[in-house]
Coordinates of C-alpha atoms and ligand atoms in Angstrom, one line a residue:
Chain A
X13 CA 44.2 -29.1 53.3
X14 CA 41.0 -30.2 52.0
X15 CA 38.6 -33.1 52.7
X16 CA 37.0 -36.4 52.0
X17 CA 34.8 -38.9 52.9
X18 CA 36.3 -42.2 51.7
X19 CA 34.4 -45.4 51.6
X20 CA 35.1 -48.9 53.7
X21 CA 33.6 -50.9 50.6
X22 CA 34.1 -54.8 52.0
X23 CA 32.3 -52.8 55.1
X24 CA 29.6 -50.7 53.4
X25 CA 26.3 -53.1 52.8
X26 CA 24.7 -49.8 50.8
X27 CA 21.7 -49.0 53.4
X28 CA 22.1 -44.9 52.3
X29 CA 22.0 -43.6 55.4
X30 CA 25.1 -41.2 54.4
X31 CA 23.7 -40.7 51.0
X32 CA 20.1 -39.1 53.2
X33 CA 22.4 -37.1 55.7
X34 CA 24.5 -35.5 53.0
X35 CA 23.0 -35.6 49.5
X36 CA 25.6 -32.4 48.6
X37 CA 28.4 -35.4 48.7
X38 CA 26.8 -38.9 48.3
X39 CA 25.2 -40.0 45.6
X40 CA 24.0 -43.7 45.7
X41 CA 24.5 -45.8 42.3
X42 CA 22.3 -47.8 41.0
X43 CA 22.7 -50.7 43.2
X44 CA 22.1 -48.4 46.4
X45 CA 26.2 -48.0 47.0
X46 CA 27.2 -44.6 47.9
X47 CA 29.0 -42.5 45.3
X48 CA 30.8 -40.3 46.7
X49 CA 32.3 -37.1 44.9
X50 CA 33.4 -33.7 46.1
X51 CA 35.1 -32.5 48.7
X52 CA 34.1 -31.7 52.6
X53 CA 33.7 -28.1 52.9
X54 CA 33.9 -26.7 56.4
X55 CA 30.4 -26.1 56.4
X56 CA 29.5 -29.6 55.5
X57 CA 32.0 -31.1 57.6
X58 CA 29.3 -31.2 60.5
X59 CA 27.0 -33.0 58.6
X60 CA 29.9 -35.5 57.2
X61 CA 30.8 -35.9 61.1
X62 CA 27.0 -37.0 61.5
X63 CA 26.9 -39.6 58.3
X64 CA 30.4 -41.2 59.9
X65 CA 28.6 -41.7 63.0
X66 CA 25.0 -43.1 62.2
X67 CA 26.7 -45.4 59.2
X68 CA 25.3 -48.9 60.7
X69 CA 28.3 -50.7 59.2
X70 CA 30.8 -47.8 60.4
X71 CA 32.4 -47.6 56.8
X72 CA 33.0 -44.0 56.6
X73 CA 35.8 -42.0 57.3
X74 CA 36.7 -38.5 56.5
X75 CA 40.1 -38.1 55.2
X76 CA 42.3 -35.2 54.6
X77 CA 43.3 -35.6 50.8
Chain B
X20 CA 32.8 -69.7 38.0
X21 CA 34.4 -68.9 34.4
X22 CA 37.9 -70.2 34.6
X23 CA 40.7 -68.4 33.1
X24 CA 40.9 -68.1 29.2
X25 CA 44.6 -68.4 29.9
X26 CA 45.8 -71.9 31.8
X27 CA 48.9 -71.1 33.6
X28 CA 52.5 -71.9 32.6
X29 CA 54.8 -72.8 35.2
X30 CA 57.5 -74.3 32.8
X31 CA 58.3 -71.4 30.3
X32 CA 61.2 -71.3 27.7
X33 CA 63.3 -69.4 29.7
X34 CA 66.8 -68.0 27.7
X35 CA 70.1 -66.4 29.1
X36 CA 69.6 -62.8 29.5
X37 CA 72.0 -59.9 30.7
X38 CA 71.5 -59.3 33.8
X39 CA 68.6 -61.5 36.3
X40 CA 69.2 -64.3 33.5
X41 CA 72.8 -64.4 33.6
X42 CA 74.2 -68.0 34.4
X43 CA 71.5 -69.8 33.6
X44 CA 73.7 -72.8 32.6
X45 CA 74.7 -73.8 36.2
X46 CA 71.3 -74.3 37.7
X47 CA 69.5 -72.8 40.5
X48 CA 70.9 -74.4 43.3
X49 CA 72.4 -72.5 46.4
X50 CA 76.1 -73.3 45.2
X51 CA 76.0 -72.2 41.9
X52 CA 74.6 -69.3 42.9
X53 CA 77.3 -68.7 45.9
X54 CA 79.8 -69.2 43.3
X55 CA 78.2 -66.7 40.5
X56 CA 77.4 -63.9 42.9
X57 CA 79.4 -64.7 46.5
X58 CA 77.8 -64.2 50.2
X59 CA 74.5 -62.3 50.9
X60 CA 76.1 -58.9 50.4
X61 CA 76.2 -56.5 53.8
X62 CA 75.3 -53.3 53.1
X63 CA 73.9 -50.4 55.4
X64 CA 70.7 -48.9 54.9
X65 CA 72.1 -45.4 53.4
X66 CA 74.3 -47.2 50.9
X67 CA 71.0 -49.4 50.1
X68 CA 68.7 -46.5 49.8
X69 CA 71.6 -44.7 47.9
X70 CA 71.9 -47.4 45.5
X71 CA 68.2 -47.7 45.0
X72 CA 68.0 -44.2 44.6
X73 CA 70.6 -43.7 41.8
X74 CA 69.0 -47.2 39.6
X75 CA 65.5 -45.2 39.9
X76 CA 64.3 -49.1 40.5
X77 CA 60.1 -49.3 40.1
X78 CA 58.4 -52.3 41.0
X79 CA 57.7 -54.6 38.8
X80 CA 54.3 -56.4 40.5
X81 CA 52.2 -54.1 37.9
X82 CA 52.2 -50.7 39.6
X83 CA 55.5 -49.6 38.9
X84 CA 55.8 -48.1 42.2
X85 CA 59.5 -46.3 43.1
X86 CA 60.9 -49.1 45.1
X87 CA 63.0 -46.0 47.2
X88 CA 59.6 -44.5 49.0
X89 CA 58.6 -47.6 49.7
X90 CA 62.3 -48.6 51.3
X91 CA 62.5 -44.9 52.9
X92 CA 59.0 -45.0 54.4
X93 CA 59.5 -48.7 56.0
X94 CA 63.0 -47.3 57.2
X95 CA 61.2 -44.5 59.0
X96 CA 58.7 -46.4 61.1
X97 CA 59.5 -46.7 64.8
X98 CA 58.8 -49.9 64.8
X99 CA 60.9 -53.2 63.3
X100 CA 60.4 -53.4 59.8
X101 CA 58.9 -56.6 58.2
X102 CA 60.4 -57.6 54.4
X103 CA 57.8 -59.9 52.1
X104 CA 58.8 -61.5 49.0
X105 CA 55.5 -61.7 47.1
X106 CA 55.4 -64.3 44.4
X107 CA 51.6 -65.1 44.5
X108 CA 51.2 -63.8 40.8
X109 CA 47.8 -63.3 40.1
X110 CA 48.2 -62.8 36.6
X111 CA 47.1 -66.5 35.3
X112 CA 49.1 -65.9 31.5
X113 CA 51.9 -64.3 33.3
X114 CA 54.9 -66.7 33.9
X115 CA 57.9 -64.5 35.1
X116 CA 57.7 -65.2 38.9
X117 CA 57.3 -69.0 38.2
X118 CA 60.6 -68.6 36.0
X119 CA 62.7 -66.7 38.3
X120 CA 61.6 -69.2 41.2
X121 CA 62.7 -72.0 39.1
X122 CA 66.1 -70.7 37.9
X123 CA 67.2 -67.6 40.3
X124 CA 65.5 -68.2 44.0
X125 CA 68.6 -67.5 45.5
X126 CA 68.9 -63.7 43.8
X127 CA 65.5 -63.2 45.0
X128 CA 66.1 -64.4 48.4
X129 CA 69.1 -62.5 48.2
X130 CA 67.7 -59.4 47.6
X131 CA 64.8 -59.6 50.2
X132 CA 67.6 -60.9 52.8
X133 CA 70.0 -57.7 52.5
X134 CA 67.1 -55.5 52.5
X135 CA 66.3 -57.1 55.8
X136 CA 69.2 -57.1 57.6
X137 CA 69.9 -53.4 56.6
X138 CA 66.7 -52.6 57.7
X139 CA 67.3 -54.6 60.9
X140 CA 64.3 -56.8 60.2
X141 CA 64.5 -60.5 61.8
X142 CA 62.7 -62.4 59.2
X143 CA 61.9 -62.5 55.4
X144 CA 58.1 -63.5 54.8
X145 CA 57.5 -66.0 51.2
X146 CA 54.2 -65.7 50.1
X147 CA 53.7 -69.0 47.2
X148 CA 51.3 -69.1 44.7
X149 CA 48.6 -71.7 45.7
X150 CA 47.9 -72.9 41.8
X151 CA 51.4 -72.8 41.3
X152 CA 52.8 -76.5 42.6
X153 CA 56.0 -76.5 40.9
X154 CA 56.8 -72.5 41.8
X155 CA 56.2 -73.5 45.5
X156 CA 58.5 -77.0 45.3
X157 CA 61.1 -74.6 43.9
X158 CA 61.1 -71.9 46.3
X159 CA 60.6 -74.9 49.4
X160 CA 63.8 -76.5 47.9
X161 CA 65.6 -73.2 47.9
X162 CA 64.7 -71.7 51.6
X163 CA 66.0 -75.8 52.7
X164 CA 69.4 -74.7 51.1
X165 CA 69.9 -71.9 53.5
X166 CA 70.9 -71.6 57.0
X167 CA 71.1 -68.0 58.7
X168 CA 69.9 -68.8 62.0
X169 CA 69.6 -64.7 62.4
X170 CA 67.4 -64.3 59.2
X171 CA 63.9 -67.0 59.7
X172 CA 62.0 -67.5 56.2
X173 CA 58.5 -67.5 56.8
X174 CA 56.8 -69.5 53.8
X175 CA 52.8 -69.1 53.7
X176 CA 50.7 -70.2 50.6
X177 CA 48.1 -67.8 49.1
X178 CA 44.6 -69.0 47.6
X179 CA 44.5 -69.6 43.7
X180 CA 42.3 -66.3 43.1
X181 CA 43.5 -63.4 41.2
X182 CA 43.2 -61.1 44.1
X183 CA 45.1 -62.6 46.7
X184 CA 48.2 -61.5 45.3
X185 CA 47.3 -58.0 46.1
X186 CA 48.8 -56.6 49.0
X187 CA 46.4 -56.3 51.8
X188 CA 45.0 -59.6 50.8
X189 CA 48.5 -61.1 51.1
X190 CA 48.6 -59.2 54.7
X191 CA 45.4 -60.7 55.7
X192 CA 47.3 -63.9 54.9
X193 CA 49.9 -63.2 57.0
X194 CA 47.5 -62.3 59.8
X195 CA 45.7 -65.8 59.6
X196 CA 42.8 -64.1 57.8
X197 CA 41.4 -65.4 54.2
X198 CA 43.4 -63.8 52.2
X199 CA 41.2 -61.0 50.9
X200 CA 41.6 -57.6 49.8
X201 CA 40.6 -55.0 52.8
X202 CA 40.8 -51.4 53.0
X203 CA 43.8 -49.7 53.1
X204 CA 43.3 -46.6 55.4
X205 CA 47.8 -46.8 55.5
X206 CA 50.1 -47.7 53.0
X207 CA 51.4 -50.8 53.9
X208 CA 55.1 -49.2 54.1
X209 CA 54.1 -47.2 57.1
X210 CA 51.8 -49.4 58.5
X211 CA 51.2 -53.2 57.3
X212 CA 51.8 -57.1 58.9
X213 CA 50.9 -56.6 62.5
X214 CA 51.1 -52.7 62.0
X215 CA 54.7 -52.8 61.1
X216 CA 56.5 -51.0 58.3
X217 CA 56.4 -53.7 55.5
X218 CA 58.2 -53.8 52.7
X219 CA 56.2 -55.8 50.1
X220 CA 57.6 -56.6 46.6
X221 CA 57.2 -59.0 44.3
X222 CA 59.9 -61.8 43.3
X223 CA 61.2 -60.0 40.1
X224 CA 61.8 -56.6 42.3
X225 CA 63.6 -58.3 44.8
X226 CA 65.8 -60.2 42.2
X227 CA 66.9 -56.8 40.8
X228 CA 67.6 -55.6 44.4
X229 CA 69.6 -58.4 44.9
X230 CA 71.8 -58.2 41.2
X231 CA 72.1 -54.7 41.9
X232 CA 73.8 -55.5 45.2
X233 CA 75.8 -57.9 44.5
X234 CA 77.1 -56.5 40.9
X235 CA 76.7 -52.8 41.3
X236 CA 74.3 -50.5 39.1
X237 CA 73.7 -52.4 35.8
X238 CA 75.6 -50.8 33.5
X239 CA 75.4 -50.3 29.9
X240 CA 72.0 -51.8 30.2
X241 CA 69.2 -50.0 29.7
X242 CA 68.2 -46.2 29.2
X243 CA 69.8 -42.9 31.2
X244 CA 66.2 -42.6 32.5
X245 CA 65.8 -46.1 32.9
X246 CA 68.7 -48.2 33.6
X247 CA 68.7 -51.8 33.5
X248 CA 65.9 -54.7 32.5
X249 CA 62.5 -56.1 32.8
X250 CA 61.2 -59.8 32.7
X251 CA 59.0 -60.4 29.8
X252 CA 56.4 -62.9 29.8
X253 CA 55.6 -64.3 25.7
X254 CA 52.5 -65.2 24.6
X255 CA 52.5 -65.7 20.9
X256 CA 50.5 -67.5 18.5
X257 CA 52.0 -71.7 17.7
X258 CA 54.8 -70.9 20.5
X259 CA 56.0 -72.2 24.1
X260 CA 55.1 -69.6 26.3
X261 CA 58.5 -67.8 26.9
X262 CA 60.0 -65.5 29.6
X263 CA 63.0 -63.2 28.7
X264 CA 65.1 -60.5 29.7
X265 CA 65.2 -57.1 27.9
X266 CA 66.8 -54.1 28.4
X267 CA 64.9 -51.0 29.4
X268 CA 64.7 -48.8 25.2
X269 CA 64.3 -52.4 23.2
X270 CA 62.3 -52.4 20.4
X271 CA 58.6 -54.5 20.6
X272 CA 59.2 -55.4 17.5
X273 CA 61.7 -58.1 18.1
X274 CA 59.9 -59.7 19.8
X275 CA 56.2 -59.6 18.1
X276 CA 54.9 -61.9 15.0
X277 CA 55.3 -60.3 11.3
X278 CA 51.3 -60.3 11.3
X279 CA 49.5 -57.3 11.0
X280 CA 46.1 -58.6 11.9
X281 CA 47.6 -59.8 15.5
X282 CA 45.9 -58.2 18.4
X283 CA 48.1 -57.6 21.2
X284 CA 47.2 -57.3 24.7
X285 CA 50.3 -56.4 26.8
X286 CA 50.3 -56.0 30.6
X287 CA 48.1 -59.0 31.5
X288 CA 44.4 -59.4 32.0
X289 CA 44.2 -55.9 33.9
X290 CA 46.4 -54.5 30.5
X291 CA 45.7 -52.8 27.7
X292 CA 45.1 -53.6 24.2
X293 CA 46.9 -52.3 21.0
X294 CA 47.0 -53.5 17.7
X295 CA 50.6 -55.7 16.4
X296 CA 51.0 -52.3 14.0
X297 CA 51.0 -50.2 17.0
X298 CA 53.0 -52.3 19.5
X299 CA 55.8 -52.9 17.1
X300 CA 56.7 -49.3 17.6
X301 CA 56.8 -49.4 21.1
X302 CA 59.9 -49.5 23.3
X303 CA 60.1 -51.3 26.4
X304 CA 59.4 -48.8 28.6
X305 CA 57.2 -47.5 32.0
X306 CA 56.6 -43.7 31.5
X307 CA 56.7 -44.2 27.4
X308 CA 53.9 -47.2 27.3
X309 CA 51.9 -44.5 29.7
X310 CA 52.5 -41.9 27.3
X311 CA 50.8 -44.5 24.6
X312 CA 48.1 -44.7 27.0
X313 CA 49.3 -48.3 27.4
X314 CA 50.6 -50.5 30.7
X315 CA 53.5 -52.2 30.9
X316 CA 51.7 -53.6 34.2
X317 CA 53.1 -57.2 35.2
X318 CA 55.2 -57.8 31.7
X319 CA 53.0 -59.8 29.7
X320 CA 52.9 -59.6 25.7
X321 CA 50.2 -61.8 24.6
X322 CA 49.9 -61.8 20.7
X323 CA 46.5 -63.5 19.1
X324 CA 45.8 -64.4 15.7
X325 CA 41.8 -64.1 16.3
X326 CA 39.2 -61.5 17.5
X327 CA 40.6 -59.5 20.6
X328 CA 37.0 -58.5 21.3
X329 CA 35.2 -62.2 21.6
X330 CA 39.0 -62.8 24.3
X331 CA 37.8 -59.5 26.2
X332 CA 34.6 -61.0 26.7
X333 CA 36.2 -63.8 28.0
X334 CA 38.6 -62.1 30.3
X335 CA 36.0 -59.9 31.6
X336 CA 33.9 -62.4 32.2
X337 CA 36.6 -64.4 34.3
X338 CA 37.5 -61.3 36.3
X339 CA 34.4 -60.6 37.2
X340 CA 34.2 -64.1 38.6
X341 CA 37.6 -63.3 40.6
X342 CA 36.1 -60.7 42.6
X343 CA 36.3 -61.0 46.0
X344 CA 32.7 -60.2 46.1
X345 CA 33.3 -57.8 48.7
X346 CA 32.3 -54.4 48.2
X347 CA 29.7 -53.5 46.1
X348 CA 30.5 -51.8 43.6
X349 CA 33.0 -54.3 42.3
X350 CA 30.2 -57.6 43.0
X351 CA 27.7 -55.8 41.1
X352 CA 29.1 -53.5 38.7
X353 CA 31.7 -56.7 37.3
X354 CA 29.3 -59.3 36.4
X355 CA 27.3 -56.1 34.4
X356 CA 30.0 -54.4 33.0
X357 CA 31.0 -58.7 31.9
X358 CA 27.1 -58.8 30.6
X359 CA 27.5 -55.3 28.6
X360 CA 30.8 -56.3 27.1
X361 CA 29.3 -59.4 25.6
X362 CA 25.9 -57.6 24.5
X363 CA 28.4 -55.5 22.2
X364 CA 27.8 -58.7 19.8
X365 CA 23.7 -58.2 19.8
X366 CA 24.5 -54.4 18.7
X367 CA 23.3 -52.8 21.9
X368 CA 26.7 -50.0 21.6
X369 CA 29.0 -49.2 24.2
X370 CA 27.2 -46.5 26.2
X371 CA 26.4 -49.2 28.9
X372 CA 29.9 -50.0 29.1
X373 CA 31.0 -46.7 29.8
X374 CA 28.7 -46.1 32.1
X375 CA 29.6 -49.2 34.1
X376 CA 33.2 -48.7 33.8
X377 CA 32.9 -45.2 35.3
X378 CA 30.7 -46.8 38.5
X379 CA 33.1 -49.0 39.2
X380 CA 36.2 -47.3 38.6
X381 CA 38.2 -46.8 42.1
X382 CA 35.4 -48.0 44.1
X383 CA 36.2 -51.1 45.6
X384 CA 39.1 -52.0 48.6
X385 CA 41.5 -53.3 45.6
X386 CA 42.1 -51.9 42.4
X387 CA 40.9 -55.1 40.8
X388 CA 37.9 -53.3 39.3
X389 CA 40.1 -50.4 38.1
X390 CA 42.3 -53.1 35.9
X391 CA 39.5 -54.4 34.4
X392 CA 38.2 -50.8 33.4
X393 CA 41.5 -50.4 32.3
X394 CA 41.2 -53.8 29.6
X395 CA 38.0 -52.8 28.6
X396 CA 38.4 -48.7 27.6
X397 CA 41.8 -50.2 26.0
X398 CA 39.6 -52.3 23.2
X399 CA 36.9 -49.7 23.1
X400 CA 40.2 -47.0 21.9
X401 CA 42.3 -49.7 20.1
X402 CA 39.3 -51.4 18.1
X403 CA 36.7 -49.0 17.4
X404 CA 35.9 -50.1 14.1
X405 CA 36.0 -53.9 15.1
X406 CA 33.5 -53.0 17.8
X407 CA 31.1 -51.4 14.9
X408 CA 31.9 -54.4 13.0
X409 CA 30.0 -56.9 16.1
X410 CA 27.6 -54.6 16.3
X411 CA 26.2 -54.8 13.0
X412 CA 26.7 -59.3 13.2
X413 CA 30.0 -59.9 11.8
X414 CA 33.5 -59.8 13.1
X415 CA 37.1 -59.7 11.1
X416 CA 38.3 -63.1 12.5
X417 CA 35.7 -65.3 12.8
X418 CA 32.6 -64.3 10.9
X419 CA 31.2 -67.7 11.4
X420 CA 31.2 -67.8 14.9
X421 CA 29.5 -64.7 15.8
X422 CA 26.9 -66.1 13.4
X423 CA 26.7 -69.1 15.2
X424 CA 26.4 -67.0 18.5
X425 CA 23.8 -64.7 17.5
X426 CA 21.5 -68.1 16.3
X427 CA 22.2 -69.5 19.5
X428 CA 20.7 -66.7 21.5
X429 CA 18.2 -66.1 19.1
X430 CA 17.0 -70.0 19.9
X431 CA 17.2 -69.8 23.5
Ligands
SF4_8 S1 25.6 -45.4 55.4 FE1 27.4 -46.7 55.5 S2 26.7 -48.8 54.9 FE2 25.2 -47.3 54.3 S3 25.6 -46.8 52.2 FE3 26.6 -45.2 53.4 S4 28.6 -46.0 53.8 FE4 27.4 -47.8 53.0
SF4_9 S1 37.3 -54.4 44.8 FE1 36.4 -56.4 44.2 S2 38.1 -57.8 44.1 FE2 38.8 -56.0 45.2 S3 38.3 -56.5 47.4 FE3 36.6 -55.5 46.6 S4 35.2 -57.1 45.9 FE4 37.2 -57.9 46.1

């Protein structure tokens, strides 16, 4: 089973709070919005846990893909 | 906001065909159609999903989705299934909902009303298309024909946008919510109106469930691997906009002008376009159009006699009007991919539009931006050489016009 962060988009108002907490998965695009590519790893999951909690407009999740 | 390049038909040619379109003559009214076909049939949900199973039946709203996991997954739930008959096509140049509301609302109704009593659902939701008057007055007249005091038909009316069509967005409706896209976090099988399994098709799926239980598996109609028929919608140049019946294996090429300069986009606005060479050789077909890197989608076959590029600049630029302006990515990224599309005229290449189709691609609560990325790469690998042609200030169709563009912006 692997892992994913997956993105509320009509929630997400691109602030880049998950994009500072876990640059190894979020990119932001141009616009600020993350981009989000690659997979959870265990040793990032901690990290992902953070960025799903501090997202102001709680529109992350971590989903098992 | 751009408005469609398309206005929408309600009142196509419509002809006899051999299965949905069989009858025709007698009209659409609740009689007729208890003559033609007899009672709702009563069937239990193994012989349904058995049925279903052995016709290999695919939606026909665009995605092409096996119609069984949907059924089995809304079966499984723990919880009382709800069964929705979409018909809020968002497709402005498709007509094929509009014509089966108008001449079979009873074999849709039917269809959607078996499924629910097998499934032991109480009521059967009808969601209308709001710039659609004469699709709603005919699917009003036909839920006032029937009576079945056990099975309630829920009418609501969806906004004239092309997203609301989309299945959240049509839950949100259902809700009391504007009828939006949101994100699906469940498919709406497992968990959909009110968190219940929900069985959402759109009118032309339900109208083969109901044919294929009331007359059996179609057969002699279509392919082994694809039995049966699709509902075209007919776009060509100098004629009515028509709607027909073909069998799963038919030729394009029946149906498609003589002209070899035609462009043809086929699928609808979040299609693909091919060249009239090309589609000729096609069959009617969901895994084979794939194969062509092409998309049956929601059955259109729109044939132009001028330049396919200057009507993707229009489309795009409509889309990207339609979005819900939601997320991001999609509120952003459409009105520049729109912008970059159009600059293909003032020779500025396609790398911006690749780029921009790639940032947008599956980023967004609907797949709205993925059909439009889908129209888009289509011309870029269908007319390569026409897109050169811009480029450099002229264009196969109407060399005058892009002329006349390039002056304008050069004035302004
Ligand atoms: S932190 Fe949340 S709101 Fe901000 S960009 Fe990331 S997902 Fe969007
Ligand atoms: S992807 Fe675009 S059209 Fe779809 S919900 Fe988001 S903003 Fe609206």
């Amino acid at each position: 089973m692997k892992r994913a962060l997956r993105v509320d988009w009509p929630a997400c108002h691109a602030r880049g709070v998950c994009h500072e907490l876990l640059p190894e998965v979020v990119d932001l695009d141009e616009w600020g919005y993350p981009i989000v590519g690659g997979e959870v790893t265990p040793e990032l999951l901690g990290l992902a846990r953070e960025a799903v909690r501090m997202c102001p407009r709680l529109a992350l999740r971590i989903v098992e893909t | 906001m751009n408005s469609s390049p398309i206005a929408v038909c309600e009142d196509p040619d419509v002809h006899a065909g051999p299965a949905l379109f069989s009858g025709l003559d007698s009209g659409p009214s609740l009689a007729a159609h208890r003559e033609q076909y007899g009672d709702v049939p009563r069937i239990s949900l193994a012989d349904l999903t058995a049925a279903i199973d052995r016709t290999g039946l695919r939606g026909r709203g665009g995605a092409a989705f096996p119609f069984a996991i949907k059924l089995r997954a809304a079966a499984d739930g723990s919880r009382r299934p709800v069964v929705v008959i979409n018909l809020s096509e968002g497709e402005p140049a498709s007509s094929k909902d509009s014509a089966l509301a108008r001449t079979r609302p009873h074999l849709v109704l039917d269809g959607a009303v078996a499924t629910a009593r097998a499934l032991g659902a109480h009521a059967v939701h009808v969601v209308l298309p709001g710039d659609r008057p004469l699709t709603v007055a005919a699917m009003d007249a036909a839920i006032a024909e029937r009576h079945d005091r056990r099975m309630r038909l829920v009418r609501h009316v969806a906004s004239p946008r092309f997203v609301a069509g989309q299945a959240r967005a049509v839950l949100e409706l259902m809700a009391g919510r504007p009828n939006l896209p949101v994100t699906a976090w469940t498919p709406e099988a497992v968990a959909g109106h009110r968190s219940r399994p929900t069985l959402l098709s759109n009118a032309e799926t339900w109208a083969h469930v109901g044919r294929l239980l009331h007359t059996g598996p179609p057969a002699g109609l279509g392919t082994d691997d694809e039995p049966g028929t699709t509902l075209l919608t007919l776009r060509l140049p100098g004629a009515r906009v028509a709607v027909r019946e073909v069998q799963y294996g038919a030729s394009l090429r029946s149906v498609l002008p003589a002209k070899d300069d035609a462009a043809v986009l086929l699928g609808g606005f979040h299609g693909t376009w091919t060249t009239a060479r090309a589609a000729r050789r096609l069959k009617v077909s969901v895994p084979g159009f794939r194969e062509s890197g092409l998309a049956l989608g929601a059955g259109l076959v729109l044939a132009v006699d001028d330049c396919p590029v200057a009507w993707t600049q229009r489309i795009v630029a409509y889309l990207a009007g339609q979005s819900a302006r939601r997320c991001g990515p999609c509120l952003n990224g459409l009105p520049a991919l729109a912008a970059a599309v159009s600059a293909i005229d003032d020779g500025t290449g396609t790398a911006r539009v690749e780029q921009l189709a790639g940032l947008v691609e599956r980023r967004g609560a609907c797949a709205h931006p993925d059909g439009t990325v889908r129209l888009v790469r289509s011309l870029l690998t269908a007319y390569p050489d026409e897109i050169d042609r811009h480029g450099a200030g002229h264009c196969s169709w109407t060399r005058q016009a892009t002329v006349v563009r390039r002056l304008r912006s050069v004035a302004s």
